[in-house]
Amino acid sequence: MVKSRETRRKQANILIKIAKAISEAGAPSHRLEAYMQVMLEKFQLDGCFFAMPTAVMASIGEGDNQRSYMVKTKTGDINLSTLQRINEVFNALESDEIDVDEALKKIHYINDNPNDYPTWLTILSFAIVSGGFTTLFSGSWQDVSVAFVMGFITGVISLFGAKHEHLSQLIAPLSAMVVGFLAVTASVYLHSIDHFLVSLAGLIILVPGLGITVAIRELSTGHLVSGSSRMAGAVTTLFLLSFGLALGFLVAQHFYGDVAANKFDGVPEWFSYLALVITALAFGVLFKSRVKDTFWIFLSITMAYSGSQLVGLWVEQPFKSLVTVMIVSMTGNLYARLSNNPASLMHIPGIILLVPGSMGFNSLSALYTNDTITGVQAAFEAVLIAVAISIGLLVGNLIIAPKKDL
């Protein structure tokens, strides 16, 4: 059946809207392009999509009816709720429960009404994640408490700074400088914290470990332009964080002189498990997931943590991350096949605990302090872990293929 120009225009319009929304929700380029190819087949259209972190291009139609589109996208945070809601619209469209006009209205509504949590809750989640990660780094009670405060400060700077055009470009170095200075100040007066550990934990949300891993995944699947640009952006963020932290330490050294890191016994094991539960809930807020999906996020994070601990009894890094991510990948794909929901709902939270962002951060910090050997070694280990995570996801997809590519 020959489609009218109006029908083709509506279908192309909704495809572009969906691609833009998925991109800004944090979907990697390889997943976005594969998902949009399914949408093209649904509409019985010839075409292709080309996604980058800051733009999506599309060619839709054939012959004289072929049209090219380009839409600028924002590099926003992960938004699992948007991915879920768009997937529901696609499922309804696929089963003919709604028509194209109704689907377009729903997509507009999703874009205009994001599932944002209150600002105070998001800032509190920054603090909780910082405190929770301190337990993973074997921090003491004092380290956890101060890291909680540092995470709160990072959240305040990140959320309120994002509202100002010029300040939003300085969030990473400004947060790192403030956290670095305050961590050293706390160490001077409290005499009971490791200011290096506290600084890293306070900035952990800004460390682009997931970005590095996604970039490796895109490069390994042949998406060279997207992978290269995403890797460049992640490395730049690491440089900005490291420079800001070094500047904060330098300013603190000017006021207090050399300050030694104070290391004490880590928190009890039972508190680490409690922190894991609370951190999982906080990640649900930061990833803007729906409340009813919190259980699956908790399950994914728990599986990644316990799997990493169990696999670590037999193998070391990077193979520990490889096996753990394979388990997370297969579980997420199985969940997607059974529930018809995006596998990203379980993949992203599980992977976030395993990404090598902190190692890359430590690498640059060591290089700034002229500890070249340690810096190069940490950088090499970070790349190996990112590659292992990427391979683990690919092998997981090979064993249990995802139903959809979101």
Tab-separated table of C-alpha atoms in Angstrom:
chain	number	residue	atom	x	y	z
A	1	MET	CA	0.000	0.000	0.000
A	2	VAL	CA	1.373	3.384	-1.021
A	3	LYS	CA	1.496	5.759	1.913
A	4	SER	CA	0.432	9.344	1.603
A	5	ARG	CA	2.904	12.134	2.157
A	6	GLU	CA	1.061	13.107	5.346
A	7	THR	CA	1.381	9.581	6.760
A	8	ARG	CA	5.092	9.448	5.952
A	9	ARG	CA	5.580	12.854	7.550
A	10	LYS	CA	3.844	11.776	10.769
A	11	GLN	CA	5.837	8.561	10.960
A	12	ALA	CA	9.134	10.353	10.368
A	13	ASN	CA	8.197	12.969	12.970
A	14	ILE	CA	7.543	10.414	15.685
A	15	LEU	CA	10.722	8.516	14.825
A	16	ILE	CA	12.827	11.656	15.215
A	17	LYS	CA	11.077	12.552	18.492
A	18	ILE	CA	11.686	9.062	19.884
A	19	ALA	CA	15.339	9.051	18.808
A	20	LYS	CA	15.952	12.434	20.448
A	21	ALA	CA	14.236	11.389	23.686
A	22	ILE	CA	16.153	8.092	23.869
A	23	SER	CA	19.466	9.831	23.200
A	24	GLU	CA	18.895	12.433	25.920
A	25	ALA	CA	17.859	9.655	28.327
A	26	GLY	CA	21.402	8.277	28.096
A	27	ALA	CA	21.029	5.384	25.645
A	28	PRO	CA	24.308	4.410	23.915
A	29	SER	CA	24.491	4.918	20.171
A	30	HIS	CA	24.530	1.232	19.274
A	31	ARG	CA	21.355	0.588	21.282
A	32	LEU	CA	19.610	3.677	19.911
A	33	GLU	CA	20.362	2.812	16.296
A	34	ALA	CA	19.267	-0.817	16.701
A	35	TYR	CA	16.066	0.229	18.473
A	36	MET	CA	15.208	2.778	15.794
A	37	GLN	CA	15.786	0.163	13.104
A	38	VAL	CA	13.029	-1.902	14.719
A	39	MET	CA	10.796	1.176	14.634
A	40	LEU	CA	11.522	1.641	10.916
A	41	GLU	CA	10.521	-1.952	10.262
A	42	LYS	CA	7.319	-1.421	12.250
A	43	PHE	CA	6.380	1.480	9.958
A	44	GLN	CA	7.610	-0.418	6.889
A	45	LEU	CA	10.004	2.379	6.031
A	46	ASP	CA	13.453	2.260	4.475
A	47	GLY	CA	16.065	4.266	6.301
A	48	CYS	CA	18.821	4.369	8.853
A	49	PHE	CA	19.847	6.301	11.943
A	50	PHE	CA	23.265	7.607	12.914
A	51	ALA	CA	23.659	8.576	16.557
A	52	MET	CA	26.338	10.540	18.370
A	53	PRO	CA	26.388	11.773	21.977
A	54	THR	CA	25.263	15.264	20.929
A	55	ALA	CA	23.281	14.666	17.732
A	56	VAL	CA	21.109	12.164	15.872
A	57	MET	CA	20.932	12.021	12.077
A	58	ALA	CA	18.462	10.003	10.060
A	59	SER	CA	17.709	9.178	6.452
A	60	ILE	CA	14.106	8.014	5.976
A	61	GLY	CA	12.403	6.900	2.768
A	62	GLU	CA	13.769	5.918	-0.607
A	63	GLY	CA	14.113	7.462	-4.022
A	64	ASP	CA	12.350	10.787	-4.468
A	65	ASN	CA	10.682	10.358	-1.086
A	66	GLN	CA	13.928	10.096	0.854
A	67	ARG	CA	14.437	12.822	3.454
A	68	SER	CA	17.355	13.524	5.766
A	69	TYR	CA	16.996	14.825	9.314
A	70	MET	CA	19.386	16.074	11.950
A	71	VAL	CA	18.478	16.915	15.532
A	72	LYS	CA	20.746	18.315	18.233
A	73	THR	CA	20.618	16.469	21.544
A	74	LYS	CA	21.755	17.282	25.058
A	75	THR	CA	24.173	15.034	26.891
A	76	GLY	CA	21.998	14.545	29.939
A	77	ASP	CA	22.028	12.089	32.815
A	78	ILE	CA	20.658	8.560	32.702
A	79	ASN	CA	16.854	8.619	32.770
A	80	LEU	CA	15.493	5.092	33.114
A	81	SER	CA	11.934	6.347	33.466
A	82	THR	CA	12.029	7.954	30.020
A	83	LEU	CA	13.372	4.757	28.477
A	84	GLN	CA	10.619	2.771	30.164
A	85	ARG	CA	7.821	5.118	29.129
A	86	ILE	CA	9.000	5.325	25.514
A	87	ASN	CA	9.245	1.547	25.417
A	88	GLU	CA	5.632	1.328	26.617
A	89	VAL	CA	4.533	3.668	23.828
A	90	PHE	CA	6.363	1.521	21.299
A	91	ASN	CA	4.778	-1.661	22.686
A	92	ALA	CA	1.321	-0.109	22.400
A	93	LEU	CA	2.095	1.076	18.877
A	94	GLU	CA	3.452	-2.328	17.905
A	95	SER	CA	0.315	-4.095	19.144
A	96	ASP	CA	-1.911	-1.518	17.389
A	97	GLU	CA	-3.413	-0.352	20.681
A	98	ILE	CA	-2.730	3.262	19.644
A	99	ASP	CA	-2.221	4.975	16.305
A	100	VAL	CA	0.599	7.259	15.190
A	101	ASP	CA	-1.178	10.452	16.262
A	102	GLU	CA	-1.786	9.145	19.776
A	103	ALA	CA	1.788	7.878	20.012
A	104	LEU	CA	3.124	11.296	19.010
A	105	LYS	CA	1.024	12.941	21.723
A	106	LYS	CA	2.421	10.521	24.302
A	107	ILE	CA	5.995	11.176	23.200
A	108	HIS	CA	5.422	14.936	23.507
A	109	TYR	CA	3.994	14.396	26.973
A	110	ILE	CA	7.007	12.312	28.026
A	111	ASN	CA	9.406	15.005	26.800
A	112	ASP	CA	7.453	17.780	28.515
A	113	ASN	CA	6.911	15.883	31.781
A	114	PRO	CA	10.104	14.118	32.834
A	115	ASN	CA	9.977	11.921	35.898
A	116	ASP	CA	12.101	14.245	38.035
A	117	TYR	CA	12.382	13.762	41.761
A	118	PRO	CA	12.421	16.746	44.159
A	119	THR	CA	15.707	18.628	44.226
A	120	TRP	CA	16.261	17.924	47.930
A	121	LEU	CA	15.880	14.171	47.354
A	122	THR	CA	18.334	14.181	44.469
A	123	ILE	CA	20.915	16.075	46.551
A	124	LEU	CA	20.368	13.649	49.425
A	125	SER	CA	20.944	10.772	46.984
A	126	PHE	CA	24.293	12.312	45.986
A	127	ALA	CA	25.250	12.242	49.663
A	128	ILE	CA	24.023	8.684	50.234
A	129	VAL	CA	25.909	7.316	47.232
A	130	SER	CA	29.107	9.050	48.369
A	131	GLY	CA	28.776	7.600	51.847
A	132	GLY	CA	27.881	4.179	50.455
A	133	PHE	CA	30.874	4.049	48.135
A	134	THR	CA	33.156	4.892	51.043
A	135	THR	CA	32.251	1.521	52.573
A	136	LEU	CA	33.325	-0.186	49.326
A	137	PHE	CA	36.680	1.564	49.647
A	138	SER	CA	37.063	0.237	53.240
A	139	GLY	CA	36.490	3.637	54.800
A	140	SER	CA	36.029	4.197	58.524
A	141	TRP	CA	32.968	5.594	60.276
A	142	GLN	CA	34.499	9.057	60.141
A	143	ASP	CA	35.271	8.680	56.422
A	144	VAL	CA	31.683	7.666	55.696
A	145	SER	CA	30.291	10.636	57.627
A	146	VAL	CA	32.515	13.233	55.976
A	147	ALA	CA	32.042	11.654	52.523
A	148	PHE	CA	28.284	11.974	53.046
A	149	VAL	CA	28.744	15.726	53.580
A	150	MET	CA	31.086	15.992	50.564
A	151	GLY	CA	28.527	14.208	48.384
A	152	PHE	CA	25.847	16.607	49.600
A	153	ILE	CA	28.032	19.568	48.597
A	154	THR	CA	28.706	18.008	45.188
A	155	GLY	CA	24.969	17.565	44.686
A	156	VAL	CA	24.243	21.189	45.559
A	157	ILE	CA	26.889	22.482	43.145
A	158	SER	CA	25.804	20.093	40.373
A	159	LEU	CA	22.075	20.785	40.516
A	160	PHE	CA	22.137	24.520	41.090
A	161	GLY	CA	25.141	25.053	38.822
A	162	ALA	CA	23.352	23.327	35.947
A	163	LYS	CA	20.763	26.121	35.916
A	164	HIS	CA	23.369	28.726	34.926
A	165	GLU	CA	24.815	28.626	31.413
A	166	HIS	CA	28.437	29.485	32.191
A	167	LEU	CA	28.610	27.905	35.635
A	168	SER	CA	27.301	24.617	34.241
A	169	GLN	CA	30.520	24.271	32.254
A	170	LEU	CA	32.583	24.439	35.453
A	171	ILE	CA	30.672	21.967	37.615
A	172	ALA	CA	33.337	19.242	37.508
A	173	PRO	CA	36.441	21.319	38.384
A	174	LEU	CA	34.540	23.564	40.817
A	175	SER	CA	33.069	20.608	42.701
A	176	ALA	CA	36.438	18.884	42.834
A	177	MET	CA	38.212	22.005	44.095
A	178	VAL	CA	35.630	22.661	46.831
A	179	VAL	CA	35.497	19.021	47.920
A	180	GLY	CA	39.288	18.704	47.923
A	181	PHE	CA	39.762	21.808	50.050
A	182	LEU	CA	36.999	20.897	52.516
A	183	ALA	CA	38.216	17.298	52.815
A	184	VAL	CA	41.696	18.461	53.799
A	185	THR	CA	40.177	21.003	56.186
A	186	ALA	CA	38.131	18.251	57.829
A	187	SER	CA	41.246	16.100	58.111
A	188	VAL	CA	43.128	18.913	59.830
A	189	TYR	CA	40.480	19.508	62.479
A	190	LEU	CA	39.139	15.998	62.956
A	191	HIS	CA	42.453	14.082	62.726
A	192	SER	CA	40.491	10.972	61.825
A	193	ILE	CA	39.799	10.833	58.081
A	194	ASP	CA	41.570	9.873	54.879
A	195	HIS	CA	41.038	13.015	52.834
A	196	PHE	CA	42.059	11.284	49.582
A	197	LEU	CA	39.397	8.610	50.046
A	198	VAL	CA	36.790	11.115	51.194
A	199	SER	CA	37.452	13.356	48.179
A	200	LEU	CA	37.077	10.475	45.728
A	201	ALA	CA	33.874	9.261	47.376
A	202	GLY	CA	32.443	12.789	47.465
A	203	LEU	CA	32.986	13.170	43.720
A	204	ILE	CA	32.096	9.606	42.695
A	205	ILE	CA	28.858	10.601	40.931
A	206	LEU	CA	30.770	12.967	38.641
A	207	VAL	CA	33.476	10.414	37.777
A	208	PRO	CA	32.644	9.200	34.226
A	209	GLY	CA	33.302	5.504	34.721
A	210	LEU	CA	30.115	4.545	32.910
A	211	GLY	CA	30.975	6.910	30.061
A	212	ILE	CA	34.367	5.232	29.574
A	213	THR	CA	32.765	1.792	29.570
A	214	VAL	CA	30.034	2.805	27.107
A	215	ALA	CA	32.682	4.357	24.845
A	216	ILE	CA	34.653	1.093	24.805
A	217	ARG	CA	31.433	-0.786	24.037
A	218	GLU	CA	30.612	1.533	21.142
A	219	LEU	CA	34.114	1.256	19.726
A	220	SER	CA	34.020	-2.534	19.994
A	221	THR	CA	30.726	-2.653	18.073
A	222	GLY	CA	32.036	-0.477	15.233
A	223	HIS	CA	30.489	2.848	16.267
A	224	LEU	CA	33.792	4.657	15.914
A	225	VAL	CA	32.588	8.260	15.748
A	226	SER	CA	30.294	7.970	18.762
A	227	GLY	CA	32.753	5.880	20.774
A	228	SER	CA	35.662	8.228	20.092
A	229	SER	CA	33.718	11.361	20.980
A	230	ARG	CA	32.255	9.776	24.109
A	231	MET	CA	35.696	8.622	25.215
A	232	ALA	CA	37.114	12.099	24.587
A	233	GLY	CA	34.332	13.616	26.693
A	234	ALA	CA	34.886	11.140	29.535
A	235	VAL	CA	38.647	11.655	29.586
A	236	THR	CA	38.159	15.429	29.522
A	237	THR	CA	35.866	15.173	32.547
A	238	LEU	CA	38.510	13.121	34.350
A	239	PHE	CA	41.105	15.799	33.605
A	240	LEU	CA	38.778	18.534	34.871
A	241	LEU	CA	38.040	16.626	38.080
A	242	SER	CA	41.701	15.832	38.686
A	243	PHE	CA	42.773	19.412	38.025
A	244	GLY	CA	40.093	20.787	40.328
A	245	LEU	CA	41.032	18.341	43.087
A	246	ALA	CA	44.734	19.137	42.722
A	247	LEU	CA	43.916	22.847	42.927
A	248	GLY	CA	41.806	22.288	46.049
A	249	PHE	CA	44.624	20.344	47.701
A	250	LEU	CA	47.112	23.062	46.711
A	251	VAL	CA	44.993	25.803	48.262
A	252	ALA	CA	44.557	23.708	51.406
A	253	GLN	CA	48.304	23.097	51.567
A	254	HIS	CA	48.855	26.848	51.447
A	255	PHE	CA	46.720	27.263	54.593
A	256	TYR	CA	47.541	24.091	56.528
A	257	GLY	CA	50.833	22.805	55.157
A	258	ASP	CA	51.321	19.117	54.428
A	259	VAL	CA	48.464	17.026	55.820
A	260	ALA	CA	48.853	13.269	56.258
A	261	ALA	CA	45.972	10.911	55.474
A	262	ASN	CA	44.598	9.211	58.575
A	263	LYS	CA	43.637	5.582	58.049
A	264	PHE	CA	41.462	3.726	60.538
A	265	ASP	CA	39.643	0.406	60.549
A	266	GLY	CA	36.798	0.098	58.065
A	267	VAL	CA	33.140	-0.058	59.014
A	268	PRO	CA	31.717	-3.440	60.105
A	269	GLU	CA	30.637	-5.841	57.398
A	270	TRP	CA	26.967	-5.600	58.381
A	271	PHE	CA	27.016	-1.861	57.749
A	272	SER	CA	28.465	-2.416	54.268
A	273	TYR	CA	25.447	-4.533	53.362
A	274	LEU	CA	23.072	-1.976	54.847
A	275	ALA	CA	24.839	0.764	52.895
A	276	LEU	CA	24.431	-1.311	49.734
A	277	VAL	CA	20.652	-1.397	50.188
A	278	ILE	CA	20.383	2.335	50.842
A	279	THR	CA	22.770	3.128	47.975
A	280	ALA	CA	20.625	1.082	45.600
A	281	LEU	CA	17.609	3.200	46.530
A	282	ALA	CA	19.629	6.373	45.993
A	283	PHE	CA	20.710	5.192	42.537
A	284	GLY	CA	17.038	4.737	41.702
A	285	VAL	CA	16.560	8.451	42.337
A	286	LEU	CA	19.701	9.534	40.463
A	287	PHE	CA	18.759	7.397	37.456
A	288	LYS	CA	15.232	8.859	37.606
A	289	SER	CA	13.636	5.430	37.660
A	290	ARG	CA	10.020	4.810	38.540
A	291	VAL	CA	9.274	3.798	42.116
A	292	LYS	CA	7.816	0.475	41.002
A	293	ASP	CA	11.111	-0.388	39.282
A	294	THR	CA	13.194	0.102	42.438
A	295	PHE	CA	13.202	-3.623	43.222
A	296	TRP	CA	14.869	-4.470	39.902
A	297	ILE	CA	17.530	-1.812	40.422
A	298	PHE	CA	18.193	-3.170	43.899
A	299	LEU	CA	18.377	-6.718	42.519
A	300	SER	CA	20.846	-5.670	39.824
A	301	ILE	CA	23.152	-3.820	42.218
A	302	THR	CA	23.000	-6.644	44.758
A	303	MET	CA	23.785	-9.190	42.061
A	304	ALA	CA	26.742	-7.149	40.818
A	305	TYR	CA	28.148	-6.680	44.326
A	306	SER	CA	27.669	-10.240	45.567
A	307	GLY	CA	28.724	-11.692	42.214
A	308	SER	CA	31.907	-9.635	42.241
A	309	GLN	CA	32.720	-10.783	45.778
A	310	LEU	CA	32.033	-14.439	44.941
A	311	VAL	CA	33.854	-14.487	41.596
A	312	GLY	CA	36.769	-12.663	43.238
A	313	LEU	CA	37.439	-15.778	45.330
A	314	TRP	CA	38.679	-17.541	42.178
A	315	VAL	CA	39.881	-14.894	39.720
A	316	GLU	CA	41.375	-11.403	39.838
A	317	GLN	CA	40.666	-8.301	37.800
A	318	PRO	CA	39.858	-7.806	34.970
A	319	PHE	CA	38.365	-11.318	34.715
A	320	LYS	CA	36.313	-10.754	37.859
A	321	SER	CA	34.482	-7.895	36.146
A	322	LEU	CA	34.129	-9.936	32.963
A	323	VAL	CA	32.310	-12.820	34.647
A	324	THR	CA	30.205	-10.564	36.877
A	325	VAL	CA	29.022	-8.426	33.967
A	326	MET	CA	28.158	-11.560	31.979
A	327	ILE	CA	25.835	-12.572	34.817
A	328	VAL	CA	24.287	-9.091	35.022
A	329	SER	CA	23.905	-8.936	31.232
A	330	MET	CA	22.179	-12.319	30.953
A	331	THR	CA	19.892	-11.566	33.886
A	332	GLY	CA	18.923	-8.195	32.421
A	333	ASN	CA	18.223	-9.728	29.023
A	334	LEU	CA	16.125	-12.485	30.597
A	335	TYR	CA	14.186	-9.841	32.540
A	336	ALA	CA	13.606	-7.890	29.319
A	337	ARG	CA	12.336	-10.976	27.491
A	338	LEU	CA	9.923	-11.892	30.265
A	339	SER	CA	8.648	-8.409	31.109
A	340	ASN	CA	8.906	-6.670	27.703
A	341	ASN	CA	10.776	-3.847	29.467
A	342	PRO	CA	14.196	-2.406	28.511
A	343	ALA	CA	17.177	-4.482	29.675
A	344	SER	CA	18.918	-1.196	30.568
A	345	LEU	CA	16.822	-1.091	33.722
A	346	MET	CA	19.015	-3.870	35.150
A	347	HIS	CA	22.169	-3.419	33.092
A	348	ILE	CA	23.028	0.170	34.018
A	349	PRO	CA	22.654	-0.055	37.837
A	350	GLY	CA	24.623	-3.303	37.929
A	351	ILE	CA	27.436	-2.030	35.765
A	352	ILE	CA	27.755	1.248	37.687
A	353	LEU	CA	29.345	-0.615	40.629
A	354	LEU	CA	31.960	-2.209	38.383
A	355	VAL	CA	33.022	0.615	36.063
A	356	PRO	CA	36.657	1.758	36.406
A	357	GLY	CA	35.991	5.464	36.902
A	358	SER	CA	37.671	5.658	40.300
A	359	MET	CA	40.784	3.959	38.897
A	360	GLY	CA	40.989	6.445	36.036
A	361	PHE	CA	40.531	9.272	38.517
A	362	ASN	CA	43.299	7.892	40.745
A	363	SER	CA	45.502	7.507	37.676
A	364	LEU	CA	45.312	11.174	36.741
A	365	SER	CA	45.677	12.229	40.369
A	366	ALA	CA	48.878	10.208	40.597
A	367	LEU	CA	50.190	11.766	37.394
A	368	TYR	CA	49.481	15.244	38.780
A	369	THR	CA	51.665	14.396	41.798
A	370	ASN	CA	54.508	13.140	39.554
A	371	ASP	CA	53.867	9.508	40.524
A	372	THR	CA	54.105	8.470	36.890
A	373	ILE	CA	54.468	4.715	37.336
A	374	THR	CA	51.424	4.442	39.587
A	375	GLY	CA	49.422	6.676	37.276
A	376	VAL	CA	50.212	4.708	34.123
A	377	GLN	CA	49.578	1.389	35.862
A	378	ALA	CA	46.196	2.556	37.191
A	379	ALA	CA	45.218	3.893	33.747
A	380	PHE	CA	46.111	0.579	32.111
A	381	GLU	CA	44.101	-1.360	34.692
A	382	ALA	CA	41.121	0.960	34.193
A	383	VAL	CA	41.152	0.371	30.431
A	384	LEU	CA	41.427	-3.395	30.940
A	385	ILE	CA	38.389	-3.391	33.245
A	386	ALA	CA	36.385	-1.258	30.798
A	387	VAL	CA	37.243	-3.695	27.998
A	388	ALA	CA	36.307	-6.658	30.231
A	389	ILE	CA	32.913	-5.077	31.013
A	390	SER	CA	32.290	-4.444	27.317
A	391	ILE	CA	33.148	-8.037	26.407
A	392	GLY	CA	31.018	-9.309	29.289
A	393	LEU	CA	27.987	-7.433	27.913
A	394	LEU	CA	28.586	-8.792	24.413
A	395	VAL	CA	28.977	-12.379	25.633
A	396	GLY	CA	25.856	-12.009	27.782
A	397	ASN	CA	23.925	-10.867	24.694
A	398	LEU	CA	25.286	-13.851	22.787
A	399	ILE	CA	24.111	-16.361	25.394
A	400	ILE	CA	20.720	-14.727	26.043
A	401	ALA	CA	19.804	-12.289	23.299
A	402	PRO	CA	17.841	-9.197	24.366
A	403	LYS	CA	14.273	-8.887	23.108
A	404	LYS	CA	14.814	-5.210	22.336
A	405	ASP	CA	17.952	-3.115	22.212
A	406	LEU	CA	17.064	-0.517	24.850
